[in-house]
Each structure stands twice: as structure tokens, then as C-alpha cells.
Short mmCIF file of C-alpha atoms in Angstrom, two decimals:
data_model
loop_
_atom_site.label_atom_id
_atom_site.label_comp_id
_atom_site.label_asym_id
_atom_site.label_seq_id
_atom_site.Cartn_x
_atom_site.Cartn_y
_atom_site.Cartn_z
CA MET C 1 0.38 0.10 0.25
CA ALA C 2 1.48 3.54 -1.03
CA THR C 3 1.17 6.12 1.74
CA THR C 4 1.47 10.15 1.58
CA LEU C 5 2.28 12.07 4.62
CA ASN C 6 2.09 15.47 5.36
CA ALA C 7 2.89 17.11 8.42
CA ALA C 8 3.08 20.42 10.15
CA VAL C 9 5.34 20.29 13.41
CA SER C 10 4.98 23.63 15.36
CA LEU C 11 8.22 23.84 18.11
CA THR C 12 8.06 26.19 20.72
CA SER C 13 10.44 26.69 23.61
CA SER C 14 10.64 28.32 26.64
CA LYS C 15 12.59 31.42 25.07
CA SER C 16 9.40 31.90 21.70
CA SER C 17 6.35 31.58 22.20
CA SER C 18 6.41 29.93 17.90
CA LEU C 19 8.25 29.15 15.36
CA PRO C 20 7.98 28.36 12.04
CA ALA C 21 6.24 25.27 11.07
CA THR C 22 8.44 22.74 9.51
CA SER C 23 7.30 19.82 7.14
CA CYS C 24 8.92 16.25 7.97
CA ALA C 25 8.90 13.02 7.03
CA ILE C 26 6.94 10.72 9.67
CA ALA C 27 7.60 7.05 10.02
CA PRO C 28 4.19 5.27 8.71
CA GLU C 29 4.55 2.52 11.39
CA TRP C 30 4.29 5.32 14.19
CA ILE C 31 0.71 6.10 12.78
CA ARG C 32 -2.65 4.10 13.13
CA PHE C 33 -4.13 3.93 9.65
CA GLY C 34 -7.96 4.39 8.57
CA LYS C 35 -9.59 4.31 5.03
CA GLY C 36 -9.22 7.49 3.25
CA ALA C 37 -7.38 10.83 4.92
CA PHE C 38 -7.48 11.82 7.95
CA GLN C 39 -5.59 14.11 11.07
CA TYR C 40 -3.94 12.73 13.60
CA LYS C 41 -3.12 15.65 16.00
CA SER C 42 0.59 13.64 18.52
CA ASN C 43 0.07 13.56 22.42
CA ASN C 44 2.66 16.38 23.24
CA ALA C 45 5.84 15.39 24.22
CA VAL C 46 8.90 17.16 26.31
CA THR C 47 12.33 17.32 24.54
CA GLY C 48 14.44 19.63 26.04
CA LYS C 49 12.72 22.21 26.37
CA ARG C 50 10.56 22.35 23.99
CA LEU C 51 7.41 21.42 22.85
CA VAL C 52 6.46 19.25 20.28
CA SER C 53 3.30 19.19 18.85
CA VAL C 54 3.04 17.01 15.83
CA ARG C 55 0.00 17.06 13.25
CA ALA C 56 0.21 14.58 10.88
CA GLU C 57 -1.90 14.12 7.18
CA ALA C 58 -1.68 10.53 5.33
CA THR C 59 -3.61 9.28 2.71
CA THR C 60 -3.52 5.70 1.61
CA ASP C 61 -3.71 5.06 -1.73
CA THR C 62 -4.15 1.48 -2.57
CA PRO C 63 -2.73 1.27 -5.66
CA VAL C 64 -5.47 -0.38 -8.70
CA LYS C 65 -5.81 -4.20 -9.81
CA LYS C 66 -4.07 -4.62 -12.96
CA VAL C 67 -7.87 -6.32 -13.84
CA GLU C 68 -7.57 -8.75 -16.52
CA LYS C 69 -8.81 -8.99 -19.51
CA VAL C 70 -11.74 -11.99 -19.93
CA SER C 71 -11.50 -12.77 -23.44
CA LYS C 72 -15.44 -13.64 -25.12
CA LYS C 73 -13.65 -16.29 -27.21
CA ASN C 74 -13.45 -19.82 -26.29
CA GLU C 75 -9.96 -19.80 -25.06
CA GLU C 76 -10.17 -21.93 -22.32
CA GLY C 77 -7.44 -25.19 -22.39
CA VAL C 78 -6.61 -24.08 -26.59
CA VAL C 79 -3.82 -25.78 -27.49
CA THR C 80 -0.36 -23.93 -30.07
CA ASN C 81 2.00 -25.10 -31.84
CA LYS C 82 1.94 -28.86 -30.00
CA TYR C 83 3.58 -29.91 -33.72
CA ARG C 84 6.57 -27.48 -35.20
CA PRO C 85 8.43 -27.92 -38.16
CA LYS C 86 11.37 -29.75 -37.41
CA GLU C 87 9.14 -32.09 -35.77
CA PRO C 88 6.28 -32.48 -37.85
CA TYR C 89 3.01 -34.86 -36.94
CA THR C 90 2.91 -37.47 -40.34
CA GLY C 91 -0.97 -37.69 -40.43
CA LYS C 92 -2.47 -40.26 -43.38
CA VAL C 93 -5.17 -39.13 -46.00
CA LEU C 94 -8.20 -40.52 -45.31
CA LEU C 95 -10.54 -39.13 -48.36
CA ASN C 96 -10.04 -36.30 -50.99
CA THR C 97 -12.39 -34.65 -52.72
CA LYS C 98 -13.19 -32.07 -55.75
CA ILE C 99 -15.66 -30.53 -54.49
CA THR C 100 -16.02 -27.72 -57.55
CA ALA C 101 -17.85 -28.24 -60.63
CA ASP C 102 -16.22 -29.29 -63.90
CA ASP C 103 -16.96 -25.72 -64.81
CA ALA C 104 -15.78 -24.48 -62.71
CA PRO C 105 -12.97 -21.42 -63.17
CA GLY C 106 -10.45 -23.76 -61.29
CA GLU C 107 -10.30 -26.11 -58.81
CA THR C 108 -11.25 -26.70 -54.91
CA TRP C 109 -11.01 -29.83 -52.75
CA HIS C 110 -11.91 -30.82 -49.57
CA MET C 111 -9.71 -33.57 -48.49
CA LEU C 112 -9.77 -35.47 -44.89
CA PHE C 113 -6.91 -36.35 -42.98
CA SER C 114 -6.00 -38.74 -39.33
CA HIS C 115 -4.24 -37.09 -36.53
CA GLU C 116 -5.85 -40.07 -33.48
CA GLY C 117 -6.92 -37.47 -31.44
CA GLU C 118 -2.79 -35.88 -31.70
CA ILE C 119 -4.31 -32.51 -33.51
CA PRO C 120 -5.99 -30.50 -30.67
CA TYR C 121 -7.79 -28.34 -32.91
CA ARG C 122 -10.22 -25.99 -32.09
CA GLU C 123 -12.71 -24.01 -34.10
CA GLY C 124 -10.83 -21.23 -35.82
CA GLN C 125 -7.36 -22.61 -35.70
CA SER C 126 -4.83 -23.51 -38.59
CA VAL C 127 -2.93 -25.92 -39.61
CA GLY C 128 0.05 -25.80 -41.38
CA VAL C 129 1.05 -28.58 -44.46
CA ILE C 130 4.62 -29.60 -45.61
CA ALA C 131 4.64 -30.56 -49.14
CA ASP C 132 7.23 -33.58 -49.77
CA GLY C 133 10.39 -33.35 -51.72
CA ILE C 134 12.75 -29.60 -51.46
CA ASP C 135 13.12 -26.74 -53.58
CA LYS C 136 14.52 -24.92 -55.85
CA ASN C 137 17.47 -24.69 -53.56
CA GLY C 138 18.24 -28.23 -51.82
CA LYS C 139 15.41 -27.45 -48.76
CA PRO C 140 12.65 -28.58 -47.62
CA HIS C 141 9.71 -26.98 -48.93
CA LYS C 142 8.21 -24.20 -46.01
CA VAL C 143 5.08 -24.99 -43.95
CA ARG C 144 1.79 -23.52 -45.28
CA LEU C 145 -1.32 -22.73 -43.40
CA TYR C 146 -4.44 -23.34 -44.07
CA SER C 147 -7.24 -22.98 -41.86
CA ILE C 148 -9.47 -25.82 -40.60
CA ALA C 149 -12.65 -26.13 -42.54
CA SER C 150 -14.53 -28.95 -39.98
CA SER C 151 -15.46 -28.84 -35.87
CA ALA C 152 -13.06 -29.67 -33.51
CA LEU C 153 -14.74 -33.35 -33.80
CA GLY C 154 -14.21 -33.44 -37.12
CA ASP C 155 -16.13 -34.84 -39.55
CA LEU C 156 -16.45 -38.28 -38.26
CA GLY C 157 -16.70 -36.51 -34.80
CA ASN C 158 -14.53 -38.88 -33.42
CA SER C 159 -12.35 -35.66 -32.24
CA GLU C 160 -9.35 -37.65 -34.34
CA THR C 161 -9.63 -36.04 -38.09
CA VAL C 162 -8.76 -32.22 -39.33
CA SER C 163 -10.02 -31.34 -42.80
CA LEU C 164 -9.03 -28.38 -44.76
CA CYS C 165 -10.77 -27.47 -48.09
CA VAL C 166 -7.74 -25.72 -50.40
CA LYS C 167 -8.18 -25.02 -54.00
CA ARG C 168 -5.37 -25.68 -56.69
CA LEU C 169 -3.34 -23.27 -57.74
CA VAL C 170 -2.39 -22.59 -61.51
CA TYR C 171 -1.34 -19.50 -63.18
CA THR C 172 0.84 -18.37 -65.73
CA ASN C 173 3.48 -15.60 -65.10
CA ASP C 174 4.82 -12.92 -67.30
CA ALA C 175 6.52 -15.20 -69.37
CA GLY C 176 3.60 -17.16 -70.64
CA GLU C 177 4.21 -20.54 -68.50
CA THR C 178 2.10 -22.66 -65.79
CA VAL C 179 2.70 -21.86 -62.91
CA LYS C 180 1.74 -24.95 -60.15
CA GLY C 181 1.44 -23.00 -56.97
CA VAL C 182 3.81 -26.20 -54.21
CA CYS C 183 1.71 -27.43 -51.71
CA SER C 184 -1.77 -26.62 -53.14
CA ASN C 185 -1.39 -28.95 -56.03
CA PHE C 186 0.40 -31.27 -53.12
CA LEU C 187 -2.51 -31.94 -50.94
CA CYS C 188 -4.81 -31.68 -53.87
CA ASP C 189 -3.06 -35.03 -55.76
CA LEU C 190 -2.77 -36.36 -52.28
CA LYS C 191 -4.79 -40.34 -52.80
CA PRO C 192 -6.34 -41.88 -49.31
CA GLY C 193 -4.09 -43.61 -47.87
CA SER C 194 -1.01 -40.94 -48.77
CA GLU C 195 1.22 -39.26 -45.31
CA VAL C 196 1.35 -35.90 -45.10
CA LYS C 197 2.95 -33.83 -42.79
CA LEU C 198 1.12 -31.31 -40.67
CA THR C 199 2.40 -28.29 -37.65
CA GLY C 200 0.42 -26.78 -35.27
CA PRO C 201 -2.25 -26.74 -34.54
CA VAL C 202 -2.29 -22.60 -34.97
CA GLY C 203 -4.44 -19.22 -34.70
CA LYS C 204 -6.57 -17.59 -32.22
CA GLU C 205 -7.79 -14.73 -33.81
CA MET C 206 -10.76 -16.17 -35.80
CA LEU C 207 -11.91 -18.80 -32.15
CA MET C 208 -15.59 -18.27 -31.73
CA PRO C 209 -17.50 -16.43 -29.74
CA LYS C 210 -18.10 -18.33 -26.34
CA ASP C 211 -21.71 -16.68 -26.13
CA PRO C 212 -23.93 -19.24 -27.47
CA ASN C 213 -26.63 -16.63 -28.01
CA ALA C 214 -24.50 -14.02 -30.13
CA THR C 215 -24.78 -12.76 -33.97
CA VAL C 216 -21.90 -13.83 -35.03
CA ILE C 217 -21.81 -12.47 -39.12
CA MET C 218 -19.41 -14.22 -41.57
CA LEU C 219 -17.77 -13.06 -44.18
CA ALA C 220 -16.22 -15.51 -46.53
CA THR C 221 -14.55 -15.38 -50.60
CA GLY C 222 -14.01 -18.80 -51.51
CA THR C 223 -11.50 -21.29 -49.81
CA GLY C 224 -11.94 -18.45 -47.03
CA ILE C 225 -15.64 -20.38 -45.80
CA ALA C 226 -12.82 -23.22 -43.97
CA PRO C 227 -13.41 -21.86 -40.86
CA PHE C 228 -16.99 -20.86 -41.08
CA ARG C 229 -17.88 -24.40 -41.86
CA SER C 230 -16.12 -25.18 -38.46
CA PHE C 231 -18.18 -22.82 -36.85
CA LEU C 232 -21.19 -24.27 -38.28
CA TRP C 233 -21.08 -27.85 -37.95
CA LYS C 234 -21.00 -27.47 -34.39
CA MET C 235 -23.63 -24.63 -34.51
CA PHE C 236 -26.33 -26.67 -36.03
CA PHE C 237 -25.03 -30.54 -37.15
CA GLU C 238 -23.78 -31.44 -33.14
CA LYS C 239 -24.91 -31.59 -29.43
CA HIS C 240 -22.36 -30.45 -27.06
CA ASP C 241 -23.63 -30.31 -23.03
CA ASP C 242 -21.72 -27.39 -22.88
CA TYR C 243 -23.34 -25.17 -26.01
CA LYS C 244 -26.16 -24.89 -27.69
CA PHE C 245 -26.42 -22.14 -29.76
CA ASN C 246 -29.69 -19.76 -29.84
CA GLY C 247 -28.25 -16.72 -31.82
CA LEU C 248 -27.77 -15.50 -35.31
CA ALA C 249 -25.30 -16.78 -37.65
CA TRP C 250 -25.15 -14.36 -41.01
CA LEU C 251 -23.16 -16.96 -43.65
CA PHE C 252 -22.04 -14.55 -46.54
CA LEU C 253 -20.21 -15.86 -49.03
CA GLY C 254 -18.53 -15.39 -52.73
CA VAL C 255 -17.52 -16.79 -55.61
CA PRO C 256 -17.33 -15.69 -59.12
CA THR C 257 -19.75 -18.57 -60.64
CA THR C 258 -22.36 -20.72 -59.03
CA SER C 259 -20.30 -23.83 -60.11
CA SER C 260 -16.91 -22.60 -57.63
CA LEU C 261 -20.18 -22.38 -53.93
CA LEU C 262 -18.81 -24.57 -51.31
CA TYR C 263 -20.74 -26.67 -49.37
CA GLN C 264 -24.01 -25.99 -50.59
CA GLU C 265 -25.59 -28.37 -49.81
CA GLU C 266 -24.62 -28.78 -46.42
CA PHE C 267 -26.10 -25.03 -45.41
CA ALA C 268 -29.34 -25.80 -47.37
CA LYS C 269 -29.66 -28.37 -44.13
CA MET C 270 -28.35 -25.93 -41.89
CA LYS C 271 -31.34 -23.48 -42.74
CA ALA C 272 -33.61 -26.26 -43.29
CA LYS C 273 -33.11 -27.56 -39.82
CA ALA C 274 -32.66 -24.08 -37.55
CA PRO C 275 -34.27 -21.53 -40.22
CA GLU C 276 -34.16 -18.66 -36.91
CA ASN C 277 -30.77 -19.24 -36.58
CA PHE C 278 -29.42 -19.30 -39.69
CA ARG C 279 -28.96 -16.73 -42.84
CA VAL C 280 -26.69 -17.18 -45.59
CA ASP C 281 -26.64 -15.34 -48.72
CA TYR C 282 -24.22 -15.98 -52.37
CA ALA C 283 -22.57 -13.16 -54.33
CA ILE C 284 -22.04 -14.37 -57.12
CA SER C 285 -19.57 -11.62 -59.35
CA ARG C 286 -19.72 -12.87 -62.87
CA GLU C 287 -23.63 -14.45 -62.74
CA GLN C 288 -25.10 -11.82 -60.19
CA ALA C 289 -25.90 -7.81 -60.66
CA ASN C 290 -27.22 -5.48 -58.68
CA GLU C 291 -30.22 -3.22 -59.06
CA LYS C 292 -26.96 -0.39 -60.26
CA GLY C 293 -25.66 -2.72 -63.37
CA GLU C 294 -22.73 -3.75 -60.87
CA LYS C 295 -21.07 -7.32 -59.99
CA MET C 296 -22.27 -9.05 -57.26
CA TYR C 297 -19.13 -8.88 -55.15
CA ILE C 298 -19.83 -9.79 -51.10
CA GLN C 299 -19.26 -6.22 -50.52
CA THR C 300 -22.37 -5.29 -52.99
CA ARG C 301 -24.39 -8.39 -51.30
CA MET C 302 -23.93 -6.80 -47.75
CA ALA C 303 -24.87 -3.24 -49.38
CA GLN C 304 -28.41 -4.76 -49.47
CA TYR C 305 -28.60 -5.54 -46.23
CA ALA C 306 -26.33 -2.86 -44.63
CA ALA C 307 -28.92 -0.93 -42.04
CA GLU C 308 -29.55 -3.29 -40.85
CA LEU C 309 -26.13 -4.82 -40.50
CA TRP C 310 -25.09 -1.41 -38.25
CA GLU C 311 -27.71 -1.92 -36.58
CA LEU C 312 -26.24 -5.11 -35.39
CA LEU C 313 -22.93 -4.00 -35.46
CA LYS C 314 -23.96 -1.40 -32.34
CA LYS C 315 -24.48 -4.39 -30.00
CA ASP C 316 -22.00 -5.75 -28.04
CA ASN C 317 -23.19 -9.24 -28.80
CA THR C 318 -22.13 -9.16 -32.93
CA PHE C 319 -19.22 -10.49 -33.76
CA VAL C 320 -18.12 -10.46 -37.47
CA TYR C 321 -15.71 -12.92 -38.43
CA MET C 322 -13.87 -12.73 -42.57
CA CYS C 323 -11.51 -14.99 -44.61
CA GLY C 324 -10.19 -15.00 -48.08
CA LEU C 325 -9.12 -12.12 -49.96
CA LYS C 326 -7.56 -9.04 -48.96
CA GLY C 327 -9.38 -6.76 -50.54
CA MET C 328 -12.94 -8.01 -49.03
CA GLU C 329 -11.88 -5.13 -45.74
CA LYS C 330 -12.00 -1.94 -48.13
CA GLY C 331 -14.96 -2.77 -49.63
CA ILE C 332 -16.84 -4.09 -46.61
CA ASP C 333 -14.79 -0.81 -44.40
CA ASP C 334 -16.87 1.76 -47.91
CA ILE C 335 -20.51 0.44 -46.97
CA MET C 336 -20.11 1.21 -43.21
CA VAL C 337 -18.09 4.86 -43.77
CA SER C 338 -21.63 6.42 -44.07
CA LEU C 339 -24.14 4.45 -41.79
CA ALA C 340 -21.64 5.33 -38.70
CA ALA C 341 -21.48 9.13 -40.21
CA LYS C 342 -25.11 9.64 -39.51
CA ASP C 343 -25.29 8.33 -36.63
CA GLY C 344 -22.26 10.93 -35.63
CA ILE C 345 -20.00 8.00 -35.38
CA ASP C 346 -16.34 7.31 -36.99
CA TRP C 347 -16.26 4.51 -38.56
CA PHE C 348 -12.77 3.52 -38.37
CA ASP C 349 -12.57 4.34 -34.71
CA TYR C 350 -15.31 2.43 -34.18
CA LYS C 351 -14.02 -0.64 -35.67
CA LYS C 352 -10.71 -0.39 -33.93
CA GLN C 353 -13.69 -0.65 -30.98
CA LEU C 354 -14.77 -3.50 -32.00
CA LYS C 355 -11.34 -5.39 -33.13
CA LYS C 356 -9.93 -4.63 -29.58
CA ALA C 357 -13.32 -6.20 -27.85
CA GLU C 358 -12.86 -9.06 -30.39
CA GLN C 359 -15.90 -7.82 -32.28
CA TRP C 360 -14.11 -7.75 -35.56
CA ASN C 361 -11.65 -10.59 -36.42
CA VAL C 362 -9.63 -10.66 -39.80
CA GLU C 363 -7.95 -13.49 -41.49
CA VAL C 364 -7.29 -12.30 -45.16
CA TYR C 365 -4.82 -12.96 -47.78
#
């Protein structure tokens, strides 16, 4: 306990009726402390020929205890970096299937790996993958991180598998050469029974909120759907003794064509099962447009619900999660700036507050 003492000491002697007041320090143990500030007058004491009268004023300042921040996310017991690049876990491929139509612009695959309970991840975390082989410098390939697309229980419900949603990266460079992404092509080409080196789990940014009554707004482009599939499986396909979702889950998914839509059948089942708790809106950029004739990107679709979304964002139990292409956040900022301004609020300042409160969560690439 910090203590501040201010003492005024009057000294009188037989030769002088008074002397100037003098400041002095009083040892704290001499004074019985009460709560707050008080005045204390000592018994008169004779020291030689001088009579000493002491008045002491003490203020006690109890240091403010640092309040430990309580996370709004389900962070308790979360494991990170159990397996690292130098000592990865070797899992096995149980399933690897293409989930986009043949005429889709690009291939996306859903893959299921066994981990025998050795990678205890949570919804919203990621795992690393080390592709087989060596790079152009003769060194092992670097780890590539992928958002986990399954709930903690896994697609088989036994907590022993992990799923990924991976798009095969193939592009033409400036020289006209076809370039294949090392890790994505390695993963998409895996056959059941193959081994794969995994690291992690990693990340806490995208963990689900603890509140089962929360509004969870999920914004995804393409394979950015992965963490939200994990959320939604826990919310609508599983039964948990300590978690029953009663809030609102609202998913916005942006893709180029209908043939690129991911997990559409699963989401339709969720919607049928819990129509009051699940909303899903698709933005199909090459096939849809708004009333102005603009292509339907995810921010374009959100703009149609802008006022409703803004009202939700004013509530302290609304959580926004964004995963996918980096450019999407700017488009969403553009929508919110004018809405917030109508209420006299600076959107960017408000977004900082949301981030601090763990209500605005972004994982883009």
C-alpha cells in the first residue's frame, strides 16, 4: 500500500512563543492508518526545553489492481504449436475429393486427414502442411498454413480427423509459362492412404465466441469459407453438453460462378434445420448484379443489408469474422463509413473499438 504523509510540526520553547512551521517525514509505522485521509495529532512531548506538537495528514493510495482481460472467445485450454516444422506430425489421407463442378474456374478440394487425437485443434484455428520434396535450393519446402474446415470433433465426430478446403493454384506468369503452387497441388493430388506432414495447431484470432446467444456474421470469399464451416458444424450439426447455439449465424459467401459454390448442400440442411438461427447469402460475381448493374461481390451483397448490419454492429454480442481475399475489407469499410456517419460515428475509430473487444476478426491473404 502506498502511503503519502504530510506533517506540520510546531516547535515552541521557553524562549520563543512560536517558531516557523517545519515539514518533516513521519515514519508510517508510527501512525494507525484508517481508510482514506485523516488527521492525527500526537500527544505533546517534551524534548529538552521545547514542546513538540505534531499534526500529520496521511492519505493512503491503494494501487489499482490490473484487471485481467476476460476473452469473449472460447480460448480456455486452446493448444498452439504442439507440432513444429522440425518435428511435424505425420497424418494419413482418408478422403480427398473435388467439390467444385468441372466447369468451375479452378478446382477446390475437400480433404480429410487422420491425426488420431494428436492435434487437438479448435474451430477457427489453422494447421501447417509441409509438401514432400525439396525446393529449388535443395531444402525442404516451407510450411504453408491452411484454415481448418472441420469442427473440433472432425467430420467423423471422433476428434481424430482434421479437414482442409484447398484451391489448386495454377496460373500463367509473365513469360507465358504455367506455374503450379507447390503446396496446393501437392495436397490436391494426394490419394487416400498417403502420408502428410502436419504442424500446429496455430492461431487464436478466429476462435468462436463463447456466448451461444451471439450474432456471428461470417464473411468469406472462396476457400475462406473453411473456418466458417467449422463454426457452423458445431452450431447446427453437433450436440454439446456445454454449448447450444441459440443466436444468429449469418454467412456471406462470395464466389465467381454457381459451379464454384462450396458446401451448398450442407448449408441448405442447416437452414432447413434452424431457419430462425441461420441466414446465408451468396454473392456470385460473374452471374449476379445489383440494381445498378454492378457485379455482385460480397460487399455488394452486404450493401443490400447495410442498415440492418449496422444496427447489429452496435450490439456488444455481435461478432464479425472475415476470411478470404484481402481486398474484401476495404469494400466493407466503404459501406460502413456513411452509415456510421449518420449516427455521428467515425467508422474507423469504431472498428478499432470492435477489434479491441474481439468483435472484429480478420484473416485475409
